[in-house]
Short mmCIF file of C-alpha atoms in Angstrom, two decimals:
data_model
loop_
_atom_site.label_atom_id
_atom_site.label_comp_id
_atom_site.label_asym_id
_atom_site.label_seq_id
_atom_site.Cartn_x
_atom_site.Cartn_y
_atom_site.Cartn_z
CA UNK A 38 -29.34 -8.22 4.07
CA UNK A 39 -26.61 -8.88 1.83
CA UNK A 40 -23.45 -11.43 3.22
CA UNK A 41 -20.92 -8.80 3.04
CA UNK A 42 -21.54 -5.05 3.38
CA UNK A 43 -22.25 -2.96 0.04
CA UNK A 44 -18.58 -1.35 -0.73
CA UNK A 45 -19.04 2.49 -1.31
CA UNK A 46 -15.79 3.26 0.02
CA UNK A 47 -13.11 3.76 -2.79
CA UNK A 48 -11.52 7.00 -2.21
CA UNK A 49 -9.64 5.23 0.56
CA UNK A 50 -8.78 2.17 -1.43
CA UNK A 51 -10.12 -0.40 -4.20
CA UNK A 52 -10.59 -3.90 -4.36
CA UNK A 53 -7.89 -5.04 -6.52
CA UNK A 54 -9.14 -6.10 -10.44
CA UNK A 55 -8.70 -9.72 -10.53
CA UNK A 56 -7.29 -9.52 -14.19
CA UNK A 57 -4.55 -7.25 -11.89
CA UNK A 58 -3.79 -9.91 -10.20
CA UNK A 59 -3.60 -12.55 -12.42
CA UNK A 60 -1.14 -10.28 -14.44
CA UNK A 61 1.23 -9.86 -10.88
CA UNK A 62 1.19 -13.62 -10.12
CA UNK A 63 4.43 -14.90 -12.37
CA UNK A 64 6.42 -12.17 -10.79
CA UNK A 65 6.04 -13.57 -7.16
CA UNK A 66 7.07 -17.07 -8.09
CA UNK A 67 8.33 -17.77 -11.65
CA UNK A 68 9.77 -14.22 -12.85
CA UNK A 69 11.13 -13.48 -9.13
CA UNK A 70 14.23 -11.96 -10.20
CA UNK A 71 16.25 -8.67 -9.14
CA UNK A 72 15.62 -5.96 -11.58
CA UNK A 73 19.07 -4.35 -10.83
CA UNK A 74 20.40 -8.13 -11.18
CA UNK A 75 21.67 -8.51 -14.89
CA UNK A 76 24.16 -10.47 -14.75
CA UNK A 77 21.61 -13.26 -15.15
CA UNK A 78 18.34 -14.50 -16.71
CA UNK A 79 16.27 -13.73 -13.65
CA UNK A 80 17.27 -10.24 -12.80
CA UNK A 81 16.86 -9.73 -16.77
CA UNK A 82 13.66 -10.82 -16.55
CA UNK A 83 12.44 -8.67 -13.76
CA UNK A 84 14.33 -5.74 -15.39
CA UNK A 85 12.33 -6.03 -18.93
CA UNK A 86 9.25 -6.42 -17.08
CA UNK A 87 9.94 -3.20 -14.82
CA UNK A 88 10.86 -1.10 -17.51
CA UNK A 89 7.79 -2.68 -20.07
CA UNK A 90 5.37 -1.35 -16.65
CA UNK A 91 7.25 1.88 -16.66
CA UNK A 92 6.79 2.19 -20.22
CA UNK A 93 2.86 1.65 -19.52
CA UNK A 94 2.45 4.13 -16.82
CA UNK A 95 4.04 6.96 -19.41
CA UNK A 96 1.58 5.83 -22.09
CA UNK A 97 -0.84 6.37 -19.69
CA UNK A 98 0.48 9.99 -18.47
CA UNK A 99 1.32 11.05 -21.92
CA UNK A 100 5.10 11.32 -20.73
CA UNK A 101 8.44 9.95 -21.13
CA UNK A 102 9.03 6.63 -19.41
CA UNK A 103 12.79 8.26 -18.27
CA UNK A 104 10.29 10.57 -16.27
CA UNK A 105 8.79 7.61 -14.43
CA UNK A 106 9.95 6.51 -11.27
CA UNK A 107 8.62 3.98 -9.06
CA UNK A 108 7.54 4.53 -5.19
CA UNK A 109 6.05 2.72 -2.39
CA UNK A 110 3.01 4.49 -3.12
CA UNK A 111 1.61 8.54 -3.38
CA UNK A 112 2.81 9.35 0.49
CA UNK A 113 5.81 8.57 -0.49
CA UNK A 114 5.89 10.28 -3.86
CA UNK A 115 4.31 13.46 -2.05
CA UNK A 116 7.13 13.62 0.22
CA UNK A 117 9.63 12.44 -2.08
CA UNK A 118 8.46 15.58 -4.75
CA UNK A 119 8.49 17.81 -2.03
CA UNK A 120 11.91 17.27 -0.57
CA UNK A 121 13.49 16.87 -3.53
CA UNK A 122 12.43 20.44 -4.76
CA UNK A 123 12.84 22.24 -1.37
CA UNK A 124 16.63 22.50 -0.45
CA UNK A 125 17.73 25.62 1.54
CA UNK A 126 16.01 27.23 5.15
CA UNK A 127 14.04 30.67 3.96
CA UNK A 128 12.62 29.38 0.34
CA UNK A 129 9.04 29.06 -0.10
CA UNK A 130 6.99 26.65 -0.90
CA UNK A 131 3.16 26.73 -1.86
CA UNK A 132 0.11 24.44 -1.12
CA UNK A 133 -3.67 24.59 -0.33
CA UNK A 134 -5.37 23.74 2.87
CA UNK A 135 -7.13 21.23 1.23
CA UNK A 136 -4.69 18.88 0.51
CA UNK A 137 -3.80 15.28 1.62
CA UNK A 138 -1.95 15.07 4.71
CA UNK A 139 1.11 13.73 3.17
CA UNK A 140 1.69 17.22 1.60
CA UNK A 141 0.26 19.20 4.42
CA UNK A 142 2.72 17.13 7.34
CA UNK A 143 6.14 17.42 4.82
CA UNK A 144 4.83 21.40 4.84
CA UNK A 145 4.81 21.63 8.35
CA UNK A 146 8.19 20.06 8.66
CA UNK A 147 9.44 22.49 6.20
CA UNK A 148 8.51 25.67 8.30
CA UNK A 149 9.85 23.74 11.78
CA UNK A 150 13.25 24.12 10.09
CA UNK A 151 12.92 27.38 8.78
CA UNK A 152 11.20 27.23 5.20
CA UNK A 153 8.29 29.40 4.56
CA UNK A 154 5.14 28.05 3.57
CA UNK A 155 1.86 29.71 1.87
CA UNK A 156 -1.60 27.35 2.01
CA UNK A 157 -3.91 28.64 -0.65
CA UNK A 158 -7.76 28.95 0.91
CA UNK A 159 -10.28 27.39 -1.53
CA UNK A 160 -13.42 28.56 -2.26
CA UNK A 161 -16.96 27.82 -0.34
CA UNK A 162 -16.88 24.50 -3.40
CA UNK A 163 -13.02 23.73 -2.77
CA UNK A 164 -11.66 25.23 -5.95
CA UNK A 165 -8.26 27.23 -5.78
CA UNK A 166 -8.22 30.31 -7.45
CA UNK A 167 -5.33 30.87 -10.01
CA UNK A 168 -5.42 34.64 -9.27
CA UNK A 169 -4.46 34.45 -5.70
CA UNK A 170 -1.90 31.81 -6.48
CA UNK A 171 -0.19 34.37 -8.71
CA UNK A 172 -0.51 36.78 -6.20
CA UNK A 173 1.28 34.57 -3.65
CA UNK A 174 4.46 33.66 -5.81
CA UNK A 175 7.59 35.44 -4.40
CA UNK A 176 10.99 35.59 -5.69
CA UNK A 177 12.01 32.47 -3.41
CA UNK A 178 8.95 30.29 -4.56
CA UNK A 179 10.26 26.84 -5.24
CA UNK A 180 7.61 24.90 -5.60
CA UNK A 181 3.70 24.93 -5.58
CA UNK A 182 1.46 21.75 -4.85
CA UNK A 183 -2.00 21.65 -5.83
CA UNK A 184 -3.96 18.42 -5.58
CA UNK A 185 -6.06 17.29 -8.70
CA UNK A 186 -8.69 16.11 -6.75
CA UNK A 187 -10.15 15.94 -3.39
CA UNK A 188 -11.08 12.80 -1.77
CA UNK A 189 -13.37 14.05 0.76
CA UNK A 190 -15.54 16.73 -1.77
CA UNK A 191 -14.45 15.57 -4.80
CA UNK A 192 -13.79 19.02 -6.26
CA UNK A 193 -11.02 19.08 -9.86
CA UNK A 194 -8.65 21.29 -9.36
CA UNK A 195 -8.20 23.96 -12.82
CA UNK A 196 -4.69 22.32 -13.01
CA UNK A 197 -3.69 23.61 -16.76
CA UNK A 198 -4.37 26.85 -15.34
CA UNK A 199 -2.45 26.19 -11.75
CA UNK A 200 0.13 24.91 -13.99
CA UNK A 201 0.51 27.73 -16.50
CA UNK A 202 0.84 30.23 -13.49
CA UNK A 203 3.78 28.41 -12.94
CA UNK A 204 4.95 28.17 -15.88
CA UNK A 205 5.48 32.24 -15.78
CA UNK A 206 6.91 32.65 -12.65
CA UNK A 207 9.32 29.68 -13.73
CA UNK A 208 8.15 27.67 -10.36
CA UNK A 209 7.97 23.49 -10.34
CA UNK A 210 4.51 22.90 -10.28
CA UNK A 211 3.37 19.47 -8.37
CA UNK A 212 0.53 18.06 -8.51
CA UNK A 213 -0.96 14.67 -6.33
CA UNK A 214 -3.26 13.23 -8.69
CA UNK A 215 -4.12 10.23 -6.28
CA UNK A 216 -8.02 10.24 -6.79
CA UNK A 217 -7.78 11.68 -9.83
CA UNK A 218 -5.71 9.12 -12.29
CA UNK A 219 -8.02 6.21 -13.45
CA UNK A 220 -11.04 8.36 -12.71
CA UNK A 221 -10.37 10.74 -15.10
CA UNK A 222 -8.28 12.05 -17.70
CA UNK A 223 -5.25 13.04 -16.51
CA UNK A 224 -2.02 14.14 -19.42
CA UNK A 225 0.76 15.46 -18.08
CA UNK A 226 1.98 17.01 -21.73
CA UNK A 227 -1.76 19.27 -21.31
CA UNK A 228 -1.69 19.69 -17.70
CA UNK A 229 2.06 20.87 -18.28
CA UNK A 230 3.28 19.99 -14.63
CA UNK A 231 6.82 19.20 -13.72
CA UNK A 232 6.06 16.49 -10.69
CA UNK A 233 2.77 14.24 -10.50
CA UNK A 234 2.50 11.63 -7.84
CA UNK A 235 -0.01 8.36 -8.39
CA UNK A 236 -0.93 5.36 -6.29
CA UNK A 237 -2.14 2.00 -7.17
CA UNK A 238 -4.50 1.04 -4.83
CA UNK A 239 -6.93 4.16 -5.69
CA UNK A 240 -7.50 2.51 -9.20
CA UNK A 241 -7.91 -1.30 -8.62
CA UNK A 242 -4.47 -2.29 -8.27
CA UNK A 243 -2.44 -3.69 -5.68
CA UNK A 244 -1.21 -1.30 -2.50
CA UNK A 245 2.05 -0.69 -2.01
CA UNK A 246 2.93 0.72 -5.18
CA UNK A 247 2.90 3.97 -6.58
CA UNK A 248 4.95 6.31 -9.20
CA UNK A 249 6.70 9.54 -9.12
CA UNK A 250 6.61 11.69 -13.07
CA UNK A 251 9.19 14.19 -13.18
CA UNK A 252 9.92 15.85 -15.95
CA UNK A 253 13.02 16.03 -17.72
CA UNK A 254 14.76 19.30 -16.48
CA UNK A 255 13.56 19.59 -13.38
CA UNK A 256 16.54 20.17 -10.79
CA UNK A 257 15.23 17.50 -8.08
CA UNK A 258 17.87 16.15 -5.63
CA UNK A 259 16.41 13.15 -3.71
CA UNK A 260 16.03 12.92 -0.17
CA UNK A 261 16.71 9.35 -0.02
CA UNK A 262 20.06 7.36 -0.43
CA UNK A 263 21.18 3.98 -1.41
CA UNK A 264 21.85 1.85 -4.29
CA UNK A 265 20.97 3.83 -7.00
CA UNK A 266 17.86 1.96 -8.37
CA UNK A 267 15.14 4.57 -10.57
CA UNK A 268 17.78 6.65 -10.92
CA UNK A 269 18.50 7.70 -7.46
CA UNK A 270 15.08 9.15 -7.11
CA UNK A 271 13.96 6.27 -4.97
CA UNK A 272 16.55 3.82 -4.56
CA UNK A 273 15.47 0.56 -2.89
CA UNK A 274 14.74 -3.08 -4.35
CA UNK A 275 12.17 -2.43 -7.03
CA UNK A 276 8.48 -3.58 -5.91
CA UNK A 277 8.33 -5.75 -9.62
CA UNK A 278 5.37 -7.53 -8.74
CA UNK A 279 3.42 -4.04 -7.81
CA UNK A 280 4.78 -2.07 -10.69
CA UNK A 281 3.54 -4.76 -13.18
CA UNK A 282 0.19 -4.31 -11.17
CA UNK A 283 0.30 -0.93 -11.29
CA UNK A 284 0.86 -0.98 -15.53
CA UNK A 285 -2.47 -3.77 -15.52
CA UNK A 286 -4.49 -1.36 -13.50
CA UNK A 287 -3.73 1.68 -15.83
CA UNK A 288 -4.28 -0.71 -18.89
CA UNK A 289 -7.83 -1.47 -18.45
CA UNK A 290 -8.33 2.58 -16.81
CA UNK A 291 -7.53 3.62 -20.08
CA UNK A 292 -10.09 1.25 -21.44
CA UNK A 293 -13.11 1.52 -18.99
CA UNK A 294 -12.68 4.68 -17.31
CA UNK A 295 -14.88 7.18 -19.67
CA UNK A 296 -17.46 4.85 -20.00
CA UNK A 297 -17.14 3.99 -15.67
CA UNK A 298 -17.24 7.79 -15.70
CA UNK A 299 -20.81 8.78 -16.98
CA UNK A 300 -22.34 5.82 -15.06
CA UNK A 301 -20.79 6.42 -11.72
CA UNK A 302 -21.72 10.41 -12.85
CA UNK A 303 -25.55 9.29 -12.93
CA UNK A 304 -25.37 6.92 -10.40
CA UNK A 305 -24.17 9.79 -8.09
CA UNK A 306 -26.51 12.44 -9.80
CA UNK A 307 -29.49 9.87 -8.64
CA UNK A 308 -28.53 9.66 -5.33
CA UNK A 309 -27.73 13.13 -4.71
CA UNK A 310 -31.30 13.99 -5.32
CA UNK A 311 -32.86 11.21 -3.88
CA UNK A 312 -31.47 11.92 -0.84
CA UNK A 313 -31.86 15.85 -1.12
CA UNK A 314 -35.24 14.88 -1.97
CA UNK A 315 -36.22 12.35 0.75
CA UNK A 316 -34.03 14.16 4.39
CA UNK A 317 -34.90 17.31 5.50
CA UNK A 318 -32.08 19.75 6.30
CA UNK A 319 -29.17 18.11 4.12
CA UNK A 320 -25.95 19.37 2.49
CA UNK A 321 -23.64 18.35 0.04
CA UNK A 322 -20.19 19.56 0.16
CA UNK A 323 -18.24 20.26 -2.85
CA UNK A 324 -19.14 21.61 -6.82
CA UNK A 325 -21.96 19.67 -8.97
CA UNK A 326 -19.96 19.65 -12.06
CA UNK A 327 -16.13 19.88 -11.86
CA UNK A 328 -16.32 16.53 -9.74
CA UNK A 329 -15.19 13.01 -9.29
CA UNK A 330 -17.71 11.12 -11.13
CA UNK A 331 -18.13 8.76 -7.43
CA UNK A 332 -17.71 11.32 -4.94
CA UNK A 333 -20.61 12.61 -2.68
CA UNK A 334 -20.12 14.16 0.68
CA UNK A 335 -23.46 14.97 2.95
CA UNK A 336 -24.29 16.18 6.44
CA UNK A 337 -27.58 15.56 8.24
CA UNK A 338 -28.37 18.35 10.73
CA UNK A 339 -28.00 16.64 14.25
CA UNK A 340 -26.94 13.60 12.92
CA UNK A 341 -23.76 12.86 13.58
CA UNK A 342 -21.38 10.82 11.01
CA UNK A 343 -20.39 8.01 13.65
CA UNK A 344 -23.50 6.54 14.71
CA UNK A 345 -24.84 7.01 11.50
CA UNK A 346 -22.65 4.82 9.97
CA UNK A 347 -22.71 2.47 12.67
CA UNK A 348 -26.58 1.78 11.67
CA UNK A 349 -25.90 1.19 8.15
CA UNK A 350 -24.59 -2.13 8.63
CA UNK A 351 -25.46 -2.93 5.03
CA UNK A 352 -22.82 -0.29 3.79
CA UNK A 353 -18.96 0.66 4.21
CA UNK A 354 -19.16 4.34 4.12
CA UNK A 355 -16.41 6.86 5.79
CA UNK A 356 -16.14 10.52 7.10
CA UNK A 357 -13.07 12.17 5.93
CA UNK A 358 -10.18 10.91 4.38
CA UNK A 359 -9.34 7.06 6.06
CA UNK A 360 -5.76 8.05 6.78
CA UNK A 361 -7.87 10.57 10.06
CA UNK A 362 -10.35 8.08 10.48
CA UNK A 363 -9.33 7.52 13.79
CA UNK A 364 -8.52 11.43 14.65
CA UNK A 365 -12.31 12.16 15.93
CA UNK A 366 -11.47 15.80 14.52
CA UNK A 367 -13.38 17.82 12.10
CA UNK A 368 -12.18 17.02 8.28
CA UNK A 369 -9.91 19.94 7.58
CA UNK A 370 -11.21 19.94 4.19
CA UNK A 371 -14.43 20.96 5.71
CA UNK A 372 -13.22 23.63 7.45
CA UNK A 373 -11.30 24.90 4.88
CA UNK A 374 -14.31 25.97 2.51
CA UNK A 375 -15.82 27.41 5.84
CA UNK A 376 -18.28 24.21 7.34
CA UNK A 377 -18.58 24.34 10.91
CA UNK A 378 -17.50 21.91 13.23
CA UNK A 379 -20.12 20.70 14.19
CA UNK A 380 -21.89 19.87 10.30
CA UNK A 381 -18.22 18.52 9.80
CA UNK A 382 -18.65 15.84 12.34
CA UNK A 383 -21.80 14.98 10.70
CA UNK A 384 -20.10 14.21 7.35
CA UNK A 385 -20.30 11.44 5.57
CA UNK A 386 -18.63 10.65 2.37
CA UNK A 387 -19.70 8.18 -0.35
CA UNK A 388 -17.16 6.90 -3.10
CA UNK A 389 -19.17 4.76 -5.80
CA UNK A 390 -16.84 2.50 -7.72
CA UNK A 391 -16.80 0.03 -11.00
CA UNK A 392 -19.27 -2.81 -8.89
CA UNK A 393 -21.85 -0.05 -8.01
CA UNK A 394 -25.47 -0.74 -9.04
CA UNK A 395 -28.07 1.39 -9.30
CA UNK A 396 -30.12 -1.33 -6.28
CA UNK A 397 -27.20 -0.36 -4.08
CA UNK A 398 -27.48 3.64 -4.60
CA UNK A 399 -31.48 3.51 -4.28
CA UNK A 400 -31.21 0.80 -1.19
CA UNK A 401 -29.04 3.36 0.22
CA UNK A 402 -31.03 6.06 -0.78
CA UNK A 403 -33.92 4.32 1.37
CA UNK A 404 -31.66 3.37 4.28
CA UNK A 405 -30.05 6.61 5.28
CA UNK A 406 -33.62 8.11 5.34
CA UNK A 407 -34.80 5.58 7.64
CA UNK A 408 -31.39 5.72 9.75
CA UNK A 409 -31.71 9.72 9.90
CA UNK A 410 -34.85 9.07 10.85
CA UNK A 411 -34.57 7.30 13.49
CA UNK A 412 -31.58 9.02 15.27
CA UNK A 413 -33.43 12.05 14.95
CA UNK A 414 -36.41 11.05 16.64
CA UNK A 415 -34.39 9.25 19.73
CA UNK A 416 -32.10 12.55 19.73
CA UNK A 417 -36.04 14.43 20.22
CA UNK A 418 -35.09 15.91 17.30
CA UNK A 419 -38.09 17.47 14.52
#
């Protein structure tokens, strides 16, 4: 049994690349500095840095680095895109049921004080249909928020498409792109969306750090108020350390991510059908192609996700997203593209990342058979 368990848990978070690190250290103790500090060699310091990261992420984005601001991370960028679109009681606002539950709680706030709010049912694969999100624009639409990818199913959103229905209504279209950037391409000039929220920690860089894109144009009034720092956006003491983190991270994505891609794609393929293959009575949740390259989400009929996982001591693994880890409710993703309750409860999802191997997938492979197995037969279960 290996000393630590086998990681195959990183739509909730990645270990942090060490050349990340490396890259943050200076700004903790030698470059320390105040960004918004200028008056002396310190605070310049920290400023050229924070504006060389911001440069980075835009590179990265395909955008302008004026349309870059930095956040504590994508709940905060969620929330932050949302309330700075939605101003006045009675306008409307646009989502799916899918989505993260940083959209999905701002959303419900919204209607508490009198907003109105549509959420967009996906199909049985999780995919929202630009039709019907035409067909729910009204003339006090403000904004629409669509997710690039899931992180329970793993289903790619048709964002270009999302984006150009938009576009013709004249509608800000946001989009949180948290387990999608570093995975795979994302370009906000081709995706043509107005707001895009990121976070570090999904693609090997440090938590606690995320970024906001909005475009040039785009009336946003922020929520928050204080010193002025990125532009009023998000005022607040610039994380330097993070954002110089968060620039390393999407420095070596852009160099290892396609190639990370088709591996992790086979890797997954592999144990899809192994498992398919090998346990009677399985599903997999979400589409085969328009997927994250990692992402695999199975049930076991009468096997229920917690003491499953408890078995496989050899493995992290997680049902649902880790922010309702602790809930002990049915993933609302789940329910959205019609699973039942009960096959909800017995999800489990599996996120393969950069240290994957092709031992760990086939030692898992073996293990869950043996573990469904077993709970099966002490459940009296055929």
């Amino acid at each position: 049994m290996p000393s630590t368990p086998i990681y195959l848990d990183h739509h909730s978070t990645t270990p942090c690349d060490p050349r990340v690190v490396e890259r943050m250290l200076p700004y903790f103790t030698e470059t320390f500095g105040n960004p918004a500090a200028i008056t002396h060699e310190y605070g310049r310091r920290a400023a050229t840095a924070l504006e060389e990261a911001r440069t980075a992420a835009a590179d990265f984005l395909r955008a302008r680095p004026n349309e870059i601001f930095f956040t504590a991370g994508a709940t905060e960028s969620n929330n932050l895109a949302i309330f700075g679109i939605m101003r006045e009681a009675g306008d409307h606002m646009i989502t799916s049921e899918i989505e993260h539950k940083s959209i999905l709680a701002p959303a419900a706030r919204l209607e508490a004080a009198g907003f109105e709010v549509t959420r967009l049912r996906p199909d049985p694969e999780g995919f929202i249909s630009p039709a019907e999100l035409a067909a729910a624009i009204r003339e006090n639409t403000r904004l629409v928020s669509i997710m690039a990818a899931n992180g329970e199913i793993g289903t790619l959103q048709p964002l270009s498409e999302l984006a150009a229905v938009c576009r013709e209504a004249n509608v800000p279209f946001h989009t949180d792109a948290t387990q999608a950037v570093g995975k795979v391409p994302v370009d906000v000039s081709e995706i043509e969306c107005d707001l895009l929220s990121l976070s570090a920690h999904k693609l090997y860089g440090p938590k606690g750090i995320g970024a906001l894109f909005v475009r040039r144009g785009v009336r946003f009034d922020s929520p928050m108020r204080g010193g002025g720092q990125e532009k009023n956006v998000r005022p607040g003491t610039v994380n330097v350390p993070g954002a110089v983190g968060l620039a390393a991270a999407l420095e070596f994505r852009a160099r290892e991510m396609a190639t990370e891609a088709i591996q992790l794609t086979e890797l997954r393929n592999r144990l899809w059908e192994h498992i398919v293959r090998s346990i009677p009575q399985t599903s997999v949740y979400g589409p085969r192609g328009l997927r994250l390259p990692g992402n695999l989400n199975v049930s076991f009929d009468r096997v229920e996700a917690e003491p499953l996982m408890h078995s496989m001591r050899r493995f992290s693994l997680s049902s649902g997203s880790a922010c309702s880890s602790g809930d002990r409710e049915p993933s609302h993703v789940l329910r959205a593209i019609g699973v039942s309750d009960t096959r909800a409860m017995e999800s489990v999802r599996i996120g393969l990342g950069a240290s994957t191997t092709q031992e760990d997938v086939d030692l898992l492979a073996d293990d869950l058979e043996l573990s469904v197995g077993r709970l099966r037969q002490i459940a009296g279960v055929r």
